[in-house]
Short mmCIF file of C-alpha atoms in Angstrom, two decimals:
data_model
loop_
_atom_site.label_atom_id
_atom_site.label_comp_id
_atom_site.label_asym_id
_atom_site.label_seq_id
_atom_site.Cartn_x
_atom_site.Cartn_y
_atom_site.Cartn_z
CA MET A 996 15.12 11.40 40.39
CA ASP A 997 13.00 14.33 39.16
CA THR A 998 11.32 14.82 35.78
CA LYS A 999 9.56 18.28 34.63
CA TYR A 1000 6.36 16.34 35.79
CA GLY A 1001 7.53 15.93 39.09
CA PRO A 1002 9.57 13.27 41.07
CA LEU A 1003 9.23 9.64 40.12
CA THR A 1004 7.08 7.41 42.25
CA ASP A 1005 8.53 4.11 43.58
CA ALA A 1006 6.79 2.40 40.87
CA GLU A 1007 8.35 4.42 38.13
CA VAL A 1008 11.90 4.02 39.77
CA ASP A 1009 11.18 0.25 39.88
CA PHE A 1010 10.20 0.44 36.30
CA SER A 1011 13.45 2.08 35.43
CA SER A 1012 15.46 -0.48 37.29
CA ARG A 1013 13.81 -3.45 35.73
CA CYS A 1014 14.09 -2.26 32.28
CA ALA A 1015 17.87 -1.46 32.46
CA ILE A 1016 18.54 -4.69 30.50
CA ARG A 1017 21.07 -3.26 28.22
CA HIS A 1018 24.16 -4.42 29.99
CA VAL A 1019 23.16 -7.12 31.99
CA LYS A 1020 25.07 -10.19 31.57
CA LYS A 1021 22.53 -12.68 32.77
CA MET A 1022 18.86 -11.97 31.87
CA PRO A 1023 16.55 -12.27 34.88
CA ARG A 1024 14.12 -15.15 34.72
CA THR A 1025 10.59 -14.12 33.87
CA ALA A 1026 7.14 -15.89 33.52
CA PHE A 1027 7.52 -15.89 29.89
CA GLY A 1028 10.90 -17.78 29.97
CA ASN A 1029 14.70 -16.74 29.94
CA GLY A 1030 16.50 -14.67 27.62
CA TYR A 1031 16.55 -11.10 26.23
CA ALA A 1032 13.22 -11.10 24.27
CA ALA A 1033 11.49 -12.46 27.57
CA ALA A 1034 13.02 -9.74 29.70
CA LEU A 1035 12.12 -6.91 27.34
CA HIS A 1036 8.50 -8.36 27.01
CA GLN A 1037 8.38 -8.28 30.74
CA CYS A 1038 9.34 -4.57 30.86
CA ALA A 1039 6.85 -3.70 28.00
CA ARG A 1040 3.99 -5.28 29.91
CA SER A 1041 4.70 -2.74 32.59
CA VAL A 1042 4.11 0.26 30.44
CA PHE A 1043 0.80 2.17 31.47
CA GLY A 1044 -2.03 1.59 29.01
CA ARG A 1045 -4.65 -0.78 27.94
CA LEU A 1046 -4.12 -3.08 24.91
CA SER A 1047 -6.84 -3.24 22.21
CA LEU A 1048 -8.54 -6.64 21.55
CA VAL A 1049 -6.10 -7.06 18.52
CA GLU A 1050 -3.05 -5.79 20.34
CA SER A 1051 -3.70 -8.15 23.01
CA GLN A 1052 -4.09 -11.08 20.45
CA TYR A 1053 -0.87 -10.29 18.97
CA ARG A 1054 0.69 -10.10 22.53
CA GLN A 1055 -0.68 -13.63 23.59
CA ARG A 1056 0.88 -15.31 20.18
CA TRP A 1057 4.06 -13.93 21.22
CA GLU A 1058 3.91 -14.89 24.90
CA SER A 1059 3.05 -18.37 23.71
CA GLY A 1060 6.01 -18.49 21.37
CA LEU A 1061 8.20 -17.44 24.33
CA GLN A 1062 6.99 -19.81 26.85
CA LYS A 1063 7.37 -22.56 24.27
CA GLY A 1064 10.95 -21.40 23.01
CA ASP A 1065 9.77 -20.96 19.73
CA VAL A 1066 10.95 -17.49 19.28
CA HIS A 1067 14.15 -16.98 17.23
CA ASP A 1068 17.00 -15.80 19.46
CA GLY A 1069 17.86 -12.80 17.07
CA ILE A 1070 14.38 -10.99 17.17
CA ALA A 1071 12.29 -9.25 19.95
CA PHE A 1072 8.69 -7.91 19.84
CA LEU A 1073 7.98 -4.63 21.42
CA SER A 1074 4.26 -5.08 22.50
CA LEU A 1075 2.98 -1.93 23.56
CA PRO A 1076 -0.69 -0.30 23.74
CA TRP A 1077 -0.09 2.13 20.68
CA HIS A 1078 -3.72 2.78 20.18
CA PHE A 1079 -4.44 3.70 23.86
CA LEU A 1080 -1.19 5.82 23.97
CA THR A 1081 -1.98 7.80 20.82
CA GLU A 1082 -5.60 8.19 20.92
CA ASN A 1083 -7.50 7.17 24.30
CA LEU A 1084 -4.89 8.57 26.43
CA GLN A 1085 -4.71 11.80 24.86
CA ARG A 1086 -8.41 12.48 24.31
CA GLY A 1087 -9.59 11.02 27.66
CA ASN A 1088 -9.87 12.60 31.20
CA PHE A 1089 -6.12 12.12 32.20
CA THR A 1090 -3.58 14.45 33.88
CA ILE A 1091 -0.77 15.73 31.91
CA ARG A 1092 1.58 13.54 34.21
CA GLU A 1093 -0.43 10.43 33.33
CA ARG A 1094 -0.40 11.30 29.64
CA ALA A 1095 3.51 11.82 29.59
CA MET A 1096 4.65 8.91 31.81
CA PRO A 1097 4.12 6.10 29.14
CA PHE A 1098 6.40 8.12 26.78
CA LEU A 1099 9.00 8.49 29.44
CA GLN A 1100 8.69 4.79 29.90
CA LEU A 1101 9.14 4.35 26.09
CA ARG A 1102 12.20 6.45 26.14
CA THR A 1103 13.61 4.14 29.10
CA ILE A 1104 12.90 1.17 26.79
CA PHE A 1105 14.60 2.58 23.85
CA LEU A 1106 17.61 3.78 25.93
CA ASN A 1107 18.04 0.30 27.39
CA ALA A 1108 17.09 -2.05 24.56
CA ASP A 1109 20.01 -4.04 22.75
CA TRP A 1110 19.56 -2.68 19.20
CA ARG A 1111 22.12 -5.04 17.96
CA ARG A 1112 19.04 -7.29 17.73
CA THR A 1113 16.16 -7.13 15.43
CA HIS A 1114 13.00 -5.48 17.12
CA PHE A 1115 9.41 -5.04 15.69
CA ILE A 1116 6.33 -3.08 16.83
CA VAL A 1117 2.77 -3.28 15.48
CA LEU A 1118 0.69 0.01 14.81
CA ASN A 1119 -2.76 -1.08 14.74
CA GLN A 1120 -5.29 1.70 14.88
CA ALA A 1121 -1.88 4.01 15.65
CA SER A 1122 0.54 5.80 13.13
CA LEU A 1123 4.06 6.31 13.52
CA ARG A 1124 3.43 10.04 12.91
CA ASP A 1125 1.45 10.26 16.12
CA VAL A 1126 3.89 8.30 18.23
CA ARG A 1127 6.60 10.82 17.09
CA ARG A 1128 4.58 13.74 17.80
CA PHE A 1129 3.58 12.69 21.46
CA TYR A 1130 7.13 11.24 22.24
CA GLN A 1131 8.67 14.58 21.28
CA ARG A 1132 6.06 16.48 23.06
CA PHE A 1133 6.52 14.67 26.55
CA THR A 1134 10.16 13.77 26.45
CA ASP A 1135 11.54 17.06 24.60
CA GLU A 1136 13.38 14.75 22.33
CA GLY A 1137 12.70 13.69 18.71
CA LEU A 1138 12.33 9.99 18.43
CA VAL A 1139 15.33 8.60 16.24
CA LEU A 1140 14.51 5.23 15.13
CA PRO A 1141 17.24 2.55 15.56
CA PRO A 1142 17.92 0.88 12.05
CA THR A 1143 17.20 -2.51 13.47
CA LEU A 1144 13.42 -1.67 14.32
CA LEU A 1145 10.80 -2.95 11.99
CA ILE A 1146 7.58 -1.25 11.77
CA PHE A 1147 4.24 -2.74 10.76
CA GLU A 1148 1.63 -0.24 10.31
CA SER A 1149 -1.93 -0.63 9.61
CA ARG A 1150 -3.32 3.00 8.52
CA LEU A 1151 -1.31 3.25 5.31
CA LEU A 1152 -0.83 6.95 6.36
CA GLU A 1153 2.85 7.14 5.32
CA ALA A 1154 2.21 5.56 1.92
CA SER A 1155 -0.68 7.68 1.04
CA THR A 1156 1.05 11.29 1.72
CA ARG A 1157 4.47 10.09 0.29
CA ALA A 1158 5.92 11.45 3.70
CA VAL A 1159 7.76 8.52 4.64
CA GLY A 1160 11.74 9.08 4.32
CA CYS A 1161 14.68 6.89 3.75
CA GLU A 1162 15.22 6.36 7.30
CA VAL A 1163 11.84 4.62 7.60
CA CYS A 1164 10.49 2.96 4.41
CA PRO A 1165 12.90 0.04 3.92
CA ARG A 1166 11.75 -1.05 7.56
CA GLN A 1167 8.10 -0.20 7.39
CA PHE A 1168 5.54 -2.69 6.10
CA PRO A 1169 1.57 -2.43 5.91
CA VAL A 1170 -0.46 -4.75 7.57
CA PRO A 1171 -4.34 -5.34 7.79
CA LEU A 1172 -6.28 -2.65 9.94
CA PHE A 1173 -8.38 -4.98 12.32
CA ARG A 1174 -11.14 -3.35 14.55
CA SER A 1175 -12.20 -6.91 16.02
CA ILE A 1176 -10.92 -10.55 15.60
CA LEU A 1177 -12.60 -11.88 12.55
CA ARG A 1178 -12.74 -15.08 10.96
CA ALA A 1179 -13.63 -15.82 7.36
CA ASN A 1180 -17.37 -16.80 6.69
CA THR A 1181 -16.66 -19.52 4.42
CA THR A 1182 -20.56 -19.89 3.19
CA ALA A 1183 -20.17 -16.25 2.13
CA PHE A 1184 -17.70 -16.98 -0.65
CA GLU A 1185 -19.97 -19.34 -2.60
CA ALA A 1186 -21.11 -17.94 -6.01
CA LYS A 1187 -23.71 -15.14 -5.24
CA HIS A 1188 -27.12 -15.50 -6.70
CA ASN A 1189 -28.81 -12.99 -4.39
CA SER A 1190 -30.34 -9.76 -5.25
CA VAL A 1191 -27.75 -7.47 -3.82
CA ARG A 1192 -25.21 -6.45 -6.57
CA ILE A 1193 -23.60 -3.47 -5.07
CA PHE A 1194 -23.48 -2.61 -1.32
CA GLY A 1195 -22.31 0.98 -0.56
CA SER A 1196 -20.83 0.57 2.75
CA ILE A 1197 -20.11 4.18 3.29
CA GLY A 1198 -19.62 4.93 6.96
CA PHE A 1199 -20.47 8.31 8.66
CA PRO A 1200 -19.97 11.31 6.22
CA SER A 1201 -18.36 13.44 8.77
CA HIS A 1202 -15.40 10.97 8.75
CA ASN A 1203 -14.38 11.89 5.28
CA ARG A 1204 -15.39 14.35 2.47
CA ALA A 1205 -15.44 11.59 -0.14
CA ARG A 1206 -18.23 9.81 1.48
CA PRO A 1207 -21.40 11.99 0.64
CA THR A 1208 -19.78 12.26 -3.08
CA VAL A 1209 -19.79 8.35 -3.22
CA ALA A 1210 -23.33 8.18 -1.98
CA ARG A 1211 -24.61 10.76 -4.63
CA VAL A 1212 -22.97 8.81 -7.41
CA LEU A 1213 -24.57 5.51 -6.32
CA HIS A 1214 -27.87 7.37 -5.81
CA GLN A 1215 -27.56 8.72 -9.63
CA PHE A 1216 -26.71 5.16 -10.80
CA ARG A 1217 -29.83 3.76 -9.11
CA LEU A 1218 -32.05 6.36 -10.87
CA GLY A 1219 -30.51 5.23 -14.07
CA ILE A 1220 -31.57 1.47 -13.81
CA SER A 1221 -35.11 0.00 -13.90
CA PRO A 1222 -37.08 0.09 -10.64
CA ALA A 1223 -36.97 -3.70 -10.35
CA GLN A 1224 -33.24 -3.42 -10.06
CA ARG A 1225 -32.93 -0.66 -7.79
CA SER A 1226 -33.05 -2.84 -4.71
CA SER A 1227 -29.81 -4.64 -5.91
CA VAL A 1228 -27.89 -1.23 -5.06
CA VAL A 1229 -27.86 -0.51 -1.48
CA VAL A 1230 -26.31 2.44 0.50
CA GLY A 1231 -25.99 2.15 4.17
CA SER A 1232 -24.01 2.64 7.32
CA ARG A 1233 -23.96 0.58 10.46
CA ILE A 1234 -24.81 1.97 13.89
CA ASP A 1235 -21.84 0.75 16.12
CA SER A 1236 -22.89 -0.45 19.45
CA GLY A 1237 -26.69 0.30 18.61
CA VAL A 1238 -26.07 4.25 19.10
CA ALA A 1239 -27.40 6.34 16.32
CA ASN A 1240 -25.20 8.96 14.94
CA ALA A 1241 -27.35 12.16 14.50
CA ASN A 1242 -25.12 13.30 11.63
CA ILE A 1243 -26.05 10.38 9.53
CA THR A 1244 -29.34 11.86 8.45
CA ASN A 1245 -27.90 15.19 7.46
CA GLU A 1246 -28.69 16.83 4.08
CA SER A 1247 -25.21 15.64 2.43
CA TRP A 1248 -25.63 12.14 3.41
CA MET A 1249 -29.45 11.83 2.87
CA SER A 1250 -29.18 13.22 -0.76
CA ALA A 1251 -28.48 9.75 -1.63
CA LYS A 1252 -32.15 8.91 -0.84
CA ASN A 1253 -31.08 5.39 -0.02
CA GLY A 1254 -28.70 5.94 3.00
CA THR A 1255 -29.90 3.36 5.38
CA ARG A 1256 -28.88 3.24 9.16
CA MET A 1257 -28.72 -0.57 10.21
CA SER A 1258 -27.65 -2.56 13.17
CA MET A 1259 -24.36 -4.54 13.12
CA GLN A 1260 -26.26 -7.83 12.39
CA SER A 1261 -28.13 -6.30 9.44
CA TRP A 1262 -24.92 -4.71 8.22
CA ILE A 1263 -23.19 -8.04 8.31
CA ARG A 1264 -26.02 -9.79 6.60
CA MET A 1265 -25.95 -7.40 3.83
CA LEU A 1266 -22.31 -7.71 3.12
CA THR A 1267 -22.54 -11.56 3.16
CA GLN A 1268 -25.27 -11.23 0.62
CA SER A 1269 -23.51 -8.49 -1.36
CA THR A 1270 -21.29 -9.10 -4.46
CA TRP A 1271 -19.29 -5.86 -4.31
CA SER A 1272 -18.58 -3.85 -1.29
CA ILE A 1273 -18.03 -0.11 -1.83
CA VAL A 1274 -15.54 1.11 0.93
CA VAL A 1275 -14.50 4.65 1.29
CA SER A 1276 -11.31 5.79 3.22
CA GLY A 1277 -11.83 7.18 6.44
CA THR A 1278 -10.24 9.59 8.84
CA TYR A 1279 -7.11 7.81 7.73
CA PRO A 1280 -6.54 6.29 4.25
CA VAL A 1281 -7.43 2.86 5.06
CA SER A 1282 -10.96 1.64 6.50
CA PHE A 1283 -11.79 -1.20 8.63
CA MET A 1284 -14.57 -2.12 6.08
CA ILE A 1285 -11.98 -3.38 3.70
CA TYR A 1286 -11.02 -6.32 5.65
CA GLU A 1287 -14.46 -6.74 7.10
CA SER A 1288 -15.85 -6.93 3.62
CA ILE A 1289 -13.13 -9.71 2.78
CA PHE A 1290 -13.94 -11.72 5.65
CA LEU A 1291 -17.53 -11.70 4.94
CA GLY A 1292 -17.14 -12.53 1.15
CA ALA A 1293 -18.14 -9.24 -0.52
CA LEU A 1294 -15.47 -8.01 -3.28
CA PRO A 1295 -13.85 -4.82 -1.86
CA VAL A 1296 -14.07 -1.56 -4.10
CA PHE A 1297 -11.69 0.85 -2.20
CA VAL A 1298 -12.29 4.48 -2.79
CA VAL A 1299 -9.57 6.84 -1.82
CA ASP A 1300 -8.91 10.63 -2.31
CA GLN A 1301 -5.23 9.98 -1.42
CA ARG A 1302 -2.54 8.66 -3.61
CA LEU A 1303 -2.06 4.80 -3.09
CA ASP A 1304 -0.68 2.27 -5.06
CA LEU A 1305 -1.57 -1.62 -5.09
CA SER A 1306 2.05 -2.13 -3.84
CA ASP A 1307 1.02 -0.01 -0.63
CA MET A 1308 -1.63 -2.81 0.40
CA PRO A 1309 -0.82 -5.13 2.93
CA LEU A 1310 1.05 -8.31 2.08
CA ALA A 1311 1.81 -7.18 -1.45
CA ASP A 1312 5.31 -8.16 -1.09
CA ASP A 1313 4.13 -11.74 0.03
CA GLY A 1314 1.97 -12.66 -2.90
CA VAL A 1315 -1.33 -11.06 -1.77
CA LYS A 1316 -2.37 -8.93 -4.70
CA PHE A 1317 -5.32 -6.73 -4.04
CA ASN A 1318 -6.31 -6.28 -7.69
CA THR A 1319 -7.15 -9.99 -8.22
CA PHE A 1320 -10.00 -9.64 -5.56
CA GLY A 1321 -10.90 -6.11 -5.53
CA HIS A 1322 -10.15 -2.64 -6.88
CA ILE A 1323 -8.65 0.63 -5.86
CA VAL A 1324 -10.37 3.62 -7.31
CA HIS A 1325 -9.59 7.28 -6.90
CA LEU A 1326 -12.57 9.45 -5.90
CA SER A 1327 -12.21 11.39 -9.18
CA ASN A 1328 -12.68 8.05 -11.04
CA PHE A 1329 -15.46 6.89 -9.22
CA THR A 1330 -18.51 7.82 -11.54
CA VAL A 1331 -21.62 6.58 -12.81
CA GLY A 1332 -20.08 4.81 -15.73
CA TYR A 1333 -17.65 3.23 -13.31
CA VAL A 1334 -20.40 1.82 -11.22
CA ARG A 1335 -22.07 0.61 -14.33
CA ARG A 1336 -19.25 -1.37 -15.40
CA LEU A 1337 -18.92 -2.84 -11.85
CA TYR A 1338 -22.58 -3.55 -11.87
CA ASN A 1339 -22.19 -5.45 -15.40
CA THR A 1340 -19.05 -7.47 -14.57
CA PRO A 1341 -19.54 -10.98 -16.00
CA PRO A 1342 -20.51 -13.85 -13.56
CA SER A 1343 -17.13 -15.71 -14.60
CA VAL A 1344 -15.19 -12.92 -13.62
CA ILE A 1345 -16.87 -12.59 -10.29
CA ALA A 1346 -16.47 -16.16 -9.60
CA GLN A 1347 -12.67 -16.00 -10.31
CA MET A 1348 -12.15 -12.90 -8.26
CA GLN A 1349 -14.49 -14.71 -5.35
CA LYS A 1350 -12.07 -17.64 -5.43
CA ARG A 1351 -9.07 -15.31 -4.86
CA LEU A 1352 -10.88 -13.38 -2.27
CA ARG A 1353 -11.19 -16.76 0.00
CA LEU A 1354 -7.42 -17.11 -0.43
CA ALA A 1355 -6.79 -13.47 0.45
CA ALA A 1356 -9.19 -13.87 3.66
CA LYS A 1357 -6.92 -16.62 5.05
CA ARG A 1358 -3.73 -14.66 4.38
CA TYR A 1359 -5.41 -11.49 6.17
CA SER A 1360 -6.15 -13.77 9.16
CA LEU A 1361 -4.31 -12.62 12.36
CA ASP A 1362 -2.49 -15.77 12.69
CA GLU A 1363 -1.13 -15.59 9.22
CA VAL A 1364 -0.46 -11.87 9.56
CA PHE A 1365 1.48 -12.46 12.74
CA GLN A 1366 3.58 -15.11 11.07
CA TYR A 1367 4.30 -12.76 8.01
CA MET A 1368 5.79 -10.28 10.79
CA LEU A 1369 7.79 -12.76 12.43
CA HIS A 1370 9.10 -14.09 9.08
CA LYS A 1371 10.19 -10.56 8.16
CA ALA A 1372 11.82 -9.98 11.43
CA VAL A 1373 13.96 -13.21 11.20
CA LEU A 1374 14.92 -12.58 7.58
CA PHE A 1375 16.11 -9.12 8.89
CA SER A 1376 17.92 -10.51 11.82
CA VAL A 1377 19.94 -12.65 9.79
CA GLY A 1378 20.86 -10.07 6.95
CA MET A 1379 18.48 -11.05 4.33
CA PRO A 1380 17.30 -8.18 2.03
CA LEU A 1381 13.41 -7.52 2.74
CA LYS A 1382 11.22 -7.04 -0.32
CA CYS A 1383 9.34 -3.61 -0.54
CA SER A 1384 7.65 -1.99 -3.16
CA GLN A 1385 9.43 -0.69 -6.35
CA ARG A 1386 8.68 2.93 -5.44
CA HIS A 1387 9.99 2.48 -2.00
CA SER A 1388 13.08 0.70 -3.28
CA SER A 1389 13.90 3.15 -5.72
CA ARG A 1390 13.44 6.26 -3.32
CA CYS A 1391 15.39 4.82 -0.45
CA GLU A 1392 18.39 2.88 -1.44
CA HIS A 1393 20.30 2.84 1.86
CA PHE A 1394 19.38 3.05 5.40
CA SER A 1395 20.28 6.09 7.22
CA GLY A 1396 20.28 7.29 10.94
CA LYS A 1397 22.35 5.87 13.57
CA SER A 1398 24.04 2.37 12.94
CA ALA A 1399 23.12 -0.60 15.11
CA SER A 1400 26.54 -0.31 16.91
CA ALA A 1401 25.82 3.32 17.99
CA TRP A 1402 22.68 2.01 19.79
CA GLY A 1403 24.57 -0.53 21.68
#
């Protein structure tokens, strides 16, 4: 069999035959157990690409459930290296064939999956928009999503742009964006009596036009308080992997006069000592630093220049209310007056928010998030309605696209 990228190799032919599980009467036995979900997982593991640390952790939890027989019969997890496929693979030194083949493999999986069952995917550091874009580029087909596919997406891209369509939004849910595996620092949640009241964890200015603006507002606020108080408002950015970013000292950034480059260790120490963490959206609406602040005990203030609702935040439909332990503020409302009100928040209010922050850190743990996704998938598989935000519900009253029977 030939493709526009040349004839299939023996390994690629083998992949296609092993993934032809749609009409198999008896599923092959795998290292992960018997049944459809195990056979599909065995196929997904063969897709070219490297899993990120977080993706591998999700996969390990799924494999453990398969091997123990704890997985619900009606659901299947399509565990693929989405971040590698849409980011590293497209930017790295790969041939056009190497970039295309994983998407041709994905097409094989989609054509052979049993869409009468509920499937789910997790896009950590990846977006559905990029998956669609590269899938169409390399397969010459649009990616039509089966109505039994649930999508857990971390970048909040669809919510912020309001581009999500009715085909997707009833089955697409936000989850936390993880860079690494974090555990809550329980000592960081105690009442703060240290000198750092506000830490502007701004990040690299080149990643978002809002970041220099936020830094300047914080600097203006510092000029309005006494010299003795100025050390309690810090603006900084960590240097990942110990490598300095030359752009961090450009004029727009250093106009804050307090923009500090710090090591990862110093950055973590600063967060654990801070009451508030000012986090600015990055290349995509969400930022890793929201969740890193939560796990390190700093109340997050999420500054956005897109449209985001509280209901767009992860696990909002499962009782995690972001406004009980943090703020979302639009860039246009992030003023010196706003920072002053933040700075003067009564200690009793801070204590209540930190108590809720500790609960949120537990709910945002990787184990809890994975259980949340499994629960959603099981409910959907047995025909239970899934909660979504009121805005999504009003815009998308019915599923559209192909029916499950049309997908086989």
